[in-house]
Amino acid sequence: MFKKILIANRGEIALRIIRAARELGIETVAVYSEADRESLHVRFADDDVCLGPAPARESYLKIPRLIAAAEITGADAIHPGYGFLAENAEFAEICAASGIAFIGPTPHQIRMMGDKATARKTMADCGVPIVPGTPGPIDDVDEALAFAVKAGFPVIIKAAAGGGGKGMRVARDADDFARSFQLARSEALSAFGNGDVYVEKYLERSRHIEFQILGDTHGNVIHLGERDCSIQRRHQKLIEEAPSPALTPALRAAMGEAAVRGAKAINYVGAGTIEMLLDANGEFFFMEMNTRIQVEHPVTEMLTGVDLVKEQIRVAAGMPMREKETPTLRGHVIECRVNAEDPMRNFQPSPGKIDVFNVPGGNGVRVDTHAYAGYTVPPFYDSMIAKLIVHGCDRDEAIAKMKLALESFIVQGVTTTVPFLGKVMRDAHFAKGDFHTKFLEQEGAYLLKEIAAPSKG
Ligand code: ADP
């Protein structure tokens, strides 16, 4: 087993990994930027190293500094968390070349799934249905338009190197197409340094259903159920839950089997996620695989009792994973992402100092956060300040718990999405489990009107 793990990340996920390592009796090293000096992950790690100035490219993304930090502190493994370098195959390679274990899949697996075209081909080759789309990136607008016309509008133009909903545009007709195509390309270039895009059929009224995968070096690959992440804003997840209200046991079995088949095709090792779209007719399609721990992993942890981060560490150390089959999925779990954003101002980030921070608690309530009263939310990184996860015996109980938990989640000093999330919990369609990925766009205006009314939160 590893002796000391360096966590190449910040915020709540850095704390989450520190806890898992500590429980396994492993020492930890925190790294931080100058903007994160007062962060809890720095306080709770055994060792810490400052990487550099606030911007991520000068700190959290500086590979040579991370490797040097691991060498100086004697870390024998690096956990990348999510975001930053988590899906960077070159980083995984450099770790290996430096004699440091990368807690994640192999560089080859990261590369295969990171390139969306290769990922789609790999899945199609093993019989997993994929969303109809161009076989690879297309740079000629006329060629792309020809595909769109053949597939039928609407279509979605996506960055080949995409992530976080960036570089993604929906085109509803031929007139709209050229503009959307150029916009997606320039957005992709500025966000990822790579302007490659491809075109897919846009599935209307679909749900985002993803399967948690776990594999080890002993040939075991299982899924741990799904998460329904259809409550999104601009293709980014806000609320996740499991089980999905849209899945029957038969559909779960079919989708889960497909997800495991896809992961086995690349002998996947570690924690990963197979993301799929479920269309309005109940047909499902592979969308992409994320080769890392996800923000929403606690949903699965609460549903199954499996500690995914500890499993990642064990598996990376060459140990067999504990569960060899899909564990029992117990009850119902909902996660809300609490962001320091102002819903009334188009969800613009609201960084600043938190004066009051009261987190909810109680039976079946989990809060993963790096924030505290007196903490200053820096403007340099993403705006998530906490994840609130609740576990009920069924969906109704989980919603009731979430409503109460949100009411006692009191943050003052920065504006948060807490009141907005409370409105979603009270929405009649949400209560019925009747929603798709455009739900917030359709209900959003009405929900925002509701929070404009003066309230205590
Ligand atoms: P990213 O890698 O940026 O997270 P994804 O490929 O995971 O992008 O897609 C993010 C979201 O965009 C999905 O959850 C879904 O809401 C929407 N989306 C992506 N592809 C399609 C599609 N072909 N049809 C309908 N919605 C899509």
PDB file of C-alpha atoms in Angstrom, residues 51 59 90 99 118 140 200 221 235 264 296 307 309 345 371 444 452:
ATOM      1  CA  LEU A  51       2.622  25.622  -6.152  1.00  0.00           C
ATOM      2  CA  SER A  59      -0.273  26.377 -10.022  1.00  0.00           C
ATOM      3  CA  GLU A  90       0.576  12.970 -20.248  1.00  0.00           C
ATOM      4  CA  GLY A  99       8.193   6.390 -10.121  1.00  0.00           C
ATOM      5  CA  THR A 118     -12.043   7.021 -30.384  1.00  0.00           C
ATOM      6  CA  ASP A 140     -15.357  21.793 -43.196  1.00  0.00           C
ATOM      7  CA  GLU A 200     -24.189  14.521 -33.302  1.00  0.00           C
ATOM      8  CA  VAL A 221     -15.171  -4.728 -13.717  1.00  0.00           C
ATOM      9  CA  HIS A 235     -25.197  21.333 -20.069  1.00  0.00           C
ATOM     10  CA  LYS A 264     -14.339  -4.253 -20.119  1.00  0.00           C
ATOM     11  CA  GLU A 296     -21.441  13.414  -7.889  1.00  0.00           C
ATOM     12  CA  ASP A 307     -16.273   4.190  -0.514  1.00  0.00           C
ATOM     13  CA  VAL A 309     -12.196   6.991  -3.238  1.00  0.00           C
ATOM     14  CA  ARG A 345     -28.018  37.571 -12.251  1.00  0.00           C
ATOM     15  CA  ALA A 371     -15.975  26.291   3.117  1.00  0.00           C
ATOM     16  CA  GLY A 444     -36.148  28.183 -14.817  1.00  0.00           C
ATOM     17  CA  ALA A 452     -37.188  36.964  -6.455  1.00  0.00           C
TER      18      ALA A 452
END
